[in-house]
Coordinates of C-alpha atoms in Angstrom, one line a residue:
M1 CA 10.8 1.0 -2.3
N2 CA 8.9 -1.8 -6.1
Y3 CA 7.9 -7.2 -4.2
S4 CA 4.5 -5.9 -5.3
L5 CA 3.3 -9.5 -5.8
F6 CA 3.9 -10.2 -2.1
L7 CA 2.0 -7.1 -1.2
S8 CA -0.8 -7.9 -3.5
I9 CA -1.2 -11.3 -1.8
M10 CA -1.0 -9.9 1.7
M11 CA -3.4 -7.0 1.1
K12 CA -7.0 -8.1 0.7
F13 CA -8.2 -4.9 -0.8
L14 CA -7.1 -3.3 -4.0
F15 CA -7.2 0.3 -4.6
P16 CA -7.7 2.0 -8.1
L17 CA -9.0 5.3 -9.2
V18 CA -7.8 8.3 -11.0
C19 CA -9.3 11.5 -12.3
L20 CA -8.2 13.5 -15.3
L21 CA -6.8 16.7 -13.9
S22 CA -6.4 20.0 -15.7
A23 CA -3.2 22.0 -15.2
C24 CA -3.7 24.0 -12.1
T25 CA -2.1 25.1 -8.8
A26 CA -3.9 24.6 -5.5
R27 CA -3.1 24.7 -1.8
D28 CA -4.3 22.1 0.6
N29 CA -3.2 21.2 4.2
G30 CA -0.2 23.4 3.9
V31 CA 1.2 21.7 0.7
K32 CA 1.3 23.6 -2.5
K33 CA 0.4 21.3 -5.4
N34 CA 1.2 21.6 -9.1
N35 CA -0.5 19.3 -11.6
I36 CA 1.0 18.0 -14.8
D37 CA -1.0 16.0 -17.3
F38 CA 0.4 14.5 -20.5
S39 CA -0.5 11.9 -23.1
K40 CA 2.8 10.9 -24.7
F41 CA 6.5 10.5 -23.7
P42 CA 8.8 12.7 -25.9
A43 CA 11.0 9.6 -26.6
V44 CA 10.6 5.9 -26.6
I45 CA 13.6 3.6 -26.6
N46 CA 14.1 -0.2 -27.0
P47 CA 17.5 -1.0 -25.5
V48 CA 19.2 -4.3 -26.2
F49 CA 19.5 -6.5 -23.1
K50 CA 22.0 -9.2 -22.4
N51 CA 21.8 -12.0 -19.8
V52 CA 24.0 -11.2 -16.8
I53 CA 23.2 -13.5 -13.9
I54 CA 21.1 -16.6 -13.7
T55 CA 19.3 -16.8 -10.3
D56 CA 17.8 -19.8 -8.5
N57 CA 14.1 -20.5 -8.6
G58 CA 13.2 -17.6 -6.4
V59 CA 10.8 -14.7 -6.9
I60 CA 12.9 -11.5 -7.1
G61 CA 11.0 -8.5 -5.9
A62 CA 13.7 -5.9 -5.6
M63 CA 17.4 -5.3 -6.6
Y64 CA 20.0 -3.0 -5.2
L65 CA 23.5 -2.1 -6.6
T66 CA 26.7 -1.8 -4.6
D67 CA 30.1 -0.9 -6.2
S68 CA 30.7 -4.4 -7.3
T69 CA 27.7 -6.5 -6.6
I70 CA 23.9 -6.7 -7.0
L71 CA 21.6 -7.6 -4.2
A72 CA 18.5 -9.5 -5.1
Y73 CA 15.6 -9.7 -2.7
D74 CA 13.6 -12.9 -2.9
W75 CA 10.4 -12.2 -1.0
R76 CA 9.6 -15.9 -0.6
G77 CA 13.0 -16.7 0.9
T78 CA 13.1 -19.7 -1.5
N79 CA 16.6 -20.9 -0.7
G80 CA 16.3 -20.1 3.0
N81 CA 17.4 -16.5 2.7
F82 CA 15.7 -13.3 1.6
F83 CA 18.8 -11.5 0.1
N84 CA 21.2 -13.0 -2.3
E85 CA 24.3 -11.0 -3.3
Y86 CA 25.9 -11.6 -6.7
S87 CA 29.2 -10.4 -8.1
L88 CA 28.9 -8.3 -11.2
K89 CA 32.3 -9.4 -12.3
T90 CA 32.0 -13.1 -11.9
T91 CA 28.2 -13.3 -11.9
K92 CA 28.5 -15.8 -9.0
L93 CA 26.6 -15.9 -5.7
V94 CA 28.9 -14.4 -3.1
A95 CA 26.7 -14.1 0.0
T96 CA 23.2 -14.6 1.5
Y97 CA 21.6 -12.5 4.2
L98 CA 18.5 -12.4 6.4
P99 CA 17.5 -16.1 6.7
L100 CA 14.0 -17.4 6.7
G101 CA 12.7 -18.5 10.1
R102 CA 11.2 -17.6 13.4
T103 CA 14.2 -17.2 15.7
S104 CA 16.4 -14.2 16.4
G105 CA 17.9 -12.7 13.2
K106 CA 15.4 -14.5 11.1
T107 CA 12.0 -13.4 9.6
L108 CA 9.1 -14.8 7.7
G109 CA 8.8 -11.9 5.3
A110 CA 8.5 -8.1 5.0
I111 CA 6.3 -5.3 3.8
S112 CA 9.1 -3.0 2.8
T113 CA 12.8 -3.6 2.1
G114 CA 15.6 -1.3 1.1
F115 CA 19.3 -0.6 0.9
F116 CA 20.7 2.5 2.8
K117 CA 24.3 3.4 3.4
D118 CA 25.7 -0.2 3.0
A119 CA 23.0 -1.8 5.0
I120 CA 20.0 -3.8 3.9
W121 CA 16.8 -3.7 5.9
M122 CA 13.4 -5.3 6.1
F123 CA 10.2 -3.9 7.8
V124 CA 8.6 -7.0 9.3
I125 CA 5.1 -6.1 10.4
N126 CA 4.3 -9.3 12.3
L127 CA 7.3 -8.8 14.5
K128 CA 6.7 -5.0 14.6
K129 CA 10.4 -4.4 13.8
I130 CA 12.8 -3.1 11.3
I131 CA 15.7 -5.5 10.9
S132 CA 18.9 -4.4 9.3
L133 CA 22.5 -5.5 8.8
K134 CA 25.6 -3.9 7.5
L135 CA 27.3 -5.6 4.6
N136 CA 30.9 -6.6 4.6
Q137 CA 30.9 -7.9 8.1
S138 CA 33.8 -10.2 9.2
K139 CA 33.3 -13.7 7.9
F140 CA 35.0 -15.0 11.1
K141 CA 32.4 -13.6 13.4
P142 CA 28.6 -14.0 13.8
I143 CA 26.6 -11.6 11.7
V144 CA 25.3 -8.7 13.8
Y145 CA 21.7 -7.7 13.1
N146 CA 20.2 -4.5 14.3
E147 CA 16.5 -4.6 15.3
L148 CA 14.4 -1.5 16.0
P149 CA 10.8 -1.6 17.2
F150 CA 8.3 -0.2 14.7
S151 CA 4.7 -1.0 15.5
K152 CA 2.7 1.0 12.9
F153 CA 1.7 -0.3 9.5
Y154 CA 3.1 1.7 6.6
Y155 CA 2.6 0.5 3.0
S156 CA 6.1 1.9 2.0
L157 CA 9.0 3.1 4.0
Q158 CA 12.3 4.9 3.1
F159 CA 15.2 5.8 5.4
I160 CA 16.0 9.5 5.6
D161 CA 18.9 8.9 7.8
S162 CA 20.0 6.0 10.1
L163 CA 17.5 7.0 12.8
K164 CA 14.6 8.5 10.7
V165 CA 12.2 7.1 8.1
I166 CA 9.5 8.6 5.9
G167 CA 6.5 6.5 5.2
N168 CA 3.2 6.5 3.3
G169 CA 0.1 4.2 3.6
Y170 CA -0.7 4.8 7.3
Y171 CA -4.5 4.8 7.6
E172 CA -4.9 6.6 10.9
T173 CA -4.2 10.0 9.4
P174 CA -5.7 11.6 6.3
N175 CA -2.3 12.8 5.2
T176 CA -0.1 11.0 2.7
I177 CA 3.3 11.3 4.3
Q178 CA 4.8 11.0 7.8
E179 CA 8.3 11.4 9.0
I180 CA 9.1 9.2 12.0
E181 CA 12.0 9.0 14.5
L182 CA 12.9 5.4 15.0
L183 CA 14.1 5.5 18.6
T184 CA 10.9 7.1 19.9
Q185 CA 8.5 6.3 17.0
K186 CA 7.4 9.9 17.2
V187 CA 5.9 11.4 14.1
T188 CA 7.8 14.7 13.5
A189 CA 6.0 15.7 10.3
D190 CA 2.6 14.8 8.9
Y191 CA 1.6 16.3 5.6
G192 CA 0.3 15.9 2.0
K193 CA -3.4 15.4 2.2
P194 CA -4.8 14.0 -1.0
D195 CA -7.1 16.0 -3.2
D196 CA -10.8 16.0 -2.2
P197 CA -12.5 12.7 -2.9
P198 CA -15.3 12.3 -5.4
V199 CA -18.8 12.8 -4.0
G200 CA -19.8 9.8 -2.0
V201 CA -16.3 8.4 -1.5
P202 CA -15.1 8.5 2.1
Q203 CA -11.8 10.2 2.7
Y204 CA -9.9 7.1 3.9
A205 CA -11.2 5.0 1.0
W206 CA -9.9 7.7 -1.3
K207 CA -6.6 7.6 0.5
R208 CA -6.3 3.9 -0.2
A209 CA -7.2 4.5 -3.9
N210 CA -4.1 6.8 -4.1
E211 CA -1.7 4.3 -2.5
G212 CA 1.7 3.6 -4.0
F213 CA 5.4 2.7 -3.7
S214 CA 7.9 5.3 -2.7
A215 CA 11.5 6.1 -3.5
L216 CA 13.7 8.8 -2.0
K217 CA 16.0 10.9 -4.1
P218 CA 19.6 10.0 -3.1
D219 CA 20.3 13.5 -1.8
G220 CA 17.3 13.1 0.5
K221 CA 15.5 16.3 -0.7
K222 CA 12.6 14.8 -2.5
L223 CA 10.3 11.7 -2.4
V224 CA 8.2 10.2 -5.2
I225 CA 5.2 7.9 -4.8
A226 CA 4.2 5.9 -7.8
H227 CA 0.5 4.8 -7.6
L228 CA -0.5 1.2 -7.7
W229 CA -3.8 1.7 -9.5
S230 CA -3.4 4.7 -11.8
D231 CA -0.6 6.1 -13.9
K232 CA 0.0 8.9 -11.4
L233 CA 3.0 10.1 -9.5
E234 CA 3.3 12.4 -6.6
I235 CA 6.7 14.2 -6.1
F236 CA 7.2 15.9 -2.7
N237 CA 9.8 18.4 -1.9
L238 CA 10.6 17.5 1.7
K239 CA 12.0 21.0 2.6
N240 CA 9.3 23.4 1.4
K241 CA 6.4 20.8 1.3
T242 CA 5.4 21.4 -2.3
R243 CA 3.9 18.6 -4.3
I244 CA 3.8 17.9 -8.0
L245 CA 1.1 15.6 -9.2
V246 CA 1.8 13.9 -12.6
S247 CA -0.8 12.0 -14.6
G248 CA -0.2 10.1 -17.8
P249 CA 0.4 8.9 -20.4
Q250 CA -2.8 6.7 -20.4
N251 CA -4.5 8.7 -17.6
A252 CA -5.7 5.2 -16.6
A253 CA -8.7 5.2 -14.3
A254 CA -10.3 2.1 -12.8
E255 CA -13.4 1.6 -10.7
F256 CA -13.7 0.5 -7.2
H257 CA -16.3 -0.3 -4.6
S258 CA -16.0 1.4 -1.2
F259 CA -17.5 -0.2 2.0
K260 CA -17.0 -0.6 5.7
S261 CA -14.9 -3.4 7.2
D262 CA -14.1 -3.5 10.9
R263 CA -15.4 0.1 11.0
Q264 CA -12.8 1.2 8.4
D265 CA -13.4 2.6 5.0
V266 CA -11.8 0.2 2.5
I267 CA -12.1 -0.3 -1.3
Q268 CA -12.3 -3.4 -3.4
K269 CA -11.3 -4.2 -7.0
T270 CA -13.7 -4.5 -9.9
D271 CA -13.3 -6.3 -13.2
K272 CA -12.3 -3.0 -14.7
S273 CA -9.4 -2.4 -12.3
I274 CA -5.8 -2.3 -13.5
H275 CA -2.5 -2.5 -11.8
A276 CA -0.4 0.5 -12.8
F277 CA 3.0 0.9 -11.2
S278 CA 4.8 -2.2 -9.7
T279 CA 7.8 -0.5 -8.3
V280 CA 9.7 2.8 -8.5
F281 CA 13.4 3.7 -8.4
A282 CA 15.2 7.1 -8.0
T283 CA 18.6 8.5 -9.0
D284 CA 19.7 12.1 -8.6
N285 CA 18.6 12.9 -12.1
Y286 CA 15.5 10.8 -12.8
I287 CA 12.6 8.8 -11.5
Y288 CA 12.0 5.4 -13.0
A289 CA 8.7 3.5 -12.6
L290 CA 7.9 0.0 -13.8
Y291 CA 4.4 0.0 -15.4
S292 CA 2.2 -3.0 -15.7
G293 CA -1.2 -1.8 -17.0
N294 CA -2.6 -5.3 -16.8
N295 CA -6.1 -6.0 -15.5
M296 CA -6.9 -8.1 -12.5
S297 CA -7.4 -11.3 -14.5
S298 CA -3.9 -11.3 -16.0
P299 CA -1.3 -13.8 -14.6
Y300 CA 1.2 -10.9 -15.1
I301 CA -0.7 -8.3 -13.1
N302 CA 2.4 -7.3 -11.0
Y303 CA 4.9 -7.4 -13.8
G304 CA 5.7 -4.9 -16.6
K305 CA 7.4 -4.5 -20.0
R306 CA 7.8 -0.7 -19.8
I307 CA 9.6 1.7 -17.5
F308 CA 8.4 5.3 -17.5
V309 CA 11.1 7.9 -16.8
Y310 CA 10.5 11.4 -15.4
N311 CA 12.7 14.2 -14.1
W312 CA 12.3 15.5 -10.6
E313 CA 10.2 18.4 -11.8
G314 CA 7.6 15.9 -13.0
K315 CA 8.3 16.2 -16.7
P316 CA 8.1 13.0 -18.7
V317 CA 11.4 12.1 -20.2
R318 CA 11.1 8.8 -22.1
E319 CA 9.6 5.3 -22.1
I320 CA 11.8 2.3 -22.0
N321 CA 10.4 -0.9 -23.6
F322 CA 11.6 -4.5 -23.4
N323 CA 10.3 -7.8 -24.7
D324 CA 9.7 -9.9 -21.5
Y325 CA 8.0 -9.2 -18.2
A326 CA 10.1 -7.8 -15.4
S327 CA 9.2 -7.9 -11.7
C328 CA 11.8 -5.3 -10.6
F329 CA 14.8 -3.3 -11.8
T330 CA 17.5 -1.1 -10.7
V331 CA 19.6 1.6 -12.4
S332 CA 23.3 2.6 -12.0
S333 CA 23.8 6.0 -10.2
D334 CA 25.0 7.6 -13.4
D335 CA 21.8 6.5 -15.3
K336 CA 23.9 4.6 -17.9
V337 CA 23.0 0.9 -17.1
L338 CA 19.5 -0.6 -16.5
Y339 CA 19.2 -4.0 -14.8
I340 CA 15.8 -5.9 -14.9
Y341 CA 14.7 -9.3 -13.5
N342 CA 13.2 -11.4 -16.2
V343 CA 10.4 -13.4 -14.5
L344 CA 10.3 -16.0 -17.3
T345 CA 13.9 -16.8 -17.8
K346 CA 15.1 -16.1 -14.2
F347 CA 17.9 -14.0 -15.5
I348 CA 19.1 -10.6 -14.3
M349 CA 19.5 -8.7 -17.5
A350 CA 21.4 -5.5 -18.3
A351 CA 21.2 -2.8 -21.0
S352 CA 23.0 0.4 -21.8
L353 CA 20.8 3.5 -21.7

């Protein structure tokens, strides 16, 4: 789970690199991998957007839909809270959650956020906790927050169930994915080793080059990772551990320098590096990924004007284009309505698909 600007500021090393891959099937670390390369989406659409909700002067990094509202995550906590809930019917602000601060029930920011079974959550790395709260709590009682210890750094997390998460971006294992029990912090599954790195590139530097944001299919059976620095997706079947690697349409590759820092293999951007996917979202039918494609000198590096759509077999479906830069988006569960956050006008906008 797409607050990529916040992550870009926090992370001091950038990771790009991609190789053009021919169609093949391989087996590595117990994960069967199928590769898909393509150069063009079969359809391109330009839906008509309308302004729906004007937001305050925050920086919206993620949005989540409920039955009647939209939750907007402001990663700066501009107005003293990280989550603002707006009514889709009246377009008015109806509630705020997770205040900015240092005391109990407050936080200074998060690495990952999400919305799972009527609860919003934040992974707060400096507190080594996952903080969550149920929506629709009584207005006449203090809000009850749930805090679970979580000490390891993961670039992206998703809840599998209320007591188990799946993460990627943990740099003490060569594998891509870990499944973790929250009460014990025990890793119950560890799989998905990346393809062999190019000659001369250390394994852990290569792992950083393949980092990305994740989204879980609503039925919990598959996970997608959209890479930050190449137009590449990985789709994992969580039951049989198969992986589909999708590259395209630009097959964007950027260069990086690898070196040692604090005895770790890390990578650093170059003037040729680009930012690929800024966030990813999943419905039962499709994968949606916001694509930037801007280079490191662009003021809009973390924003995009295109959303790439794939099915869960990795086949490209269509490209959705819009006029202004968006920092994040969400889609209705029936795939009929797309909401984007326009970073220039500060409007949440909607379009029929």
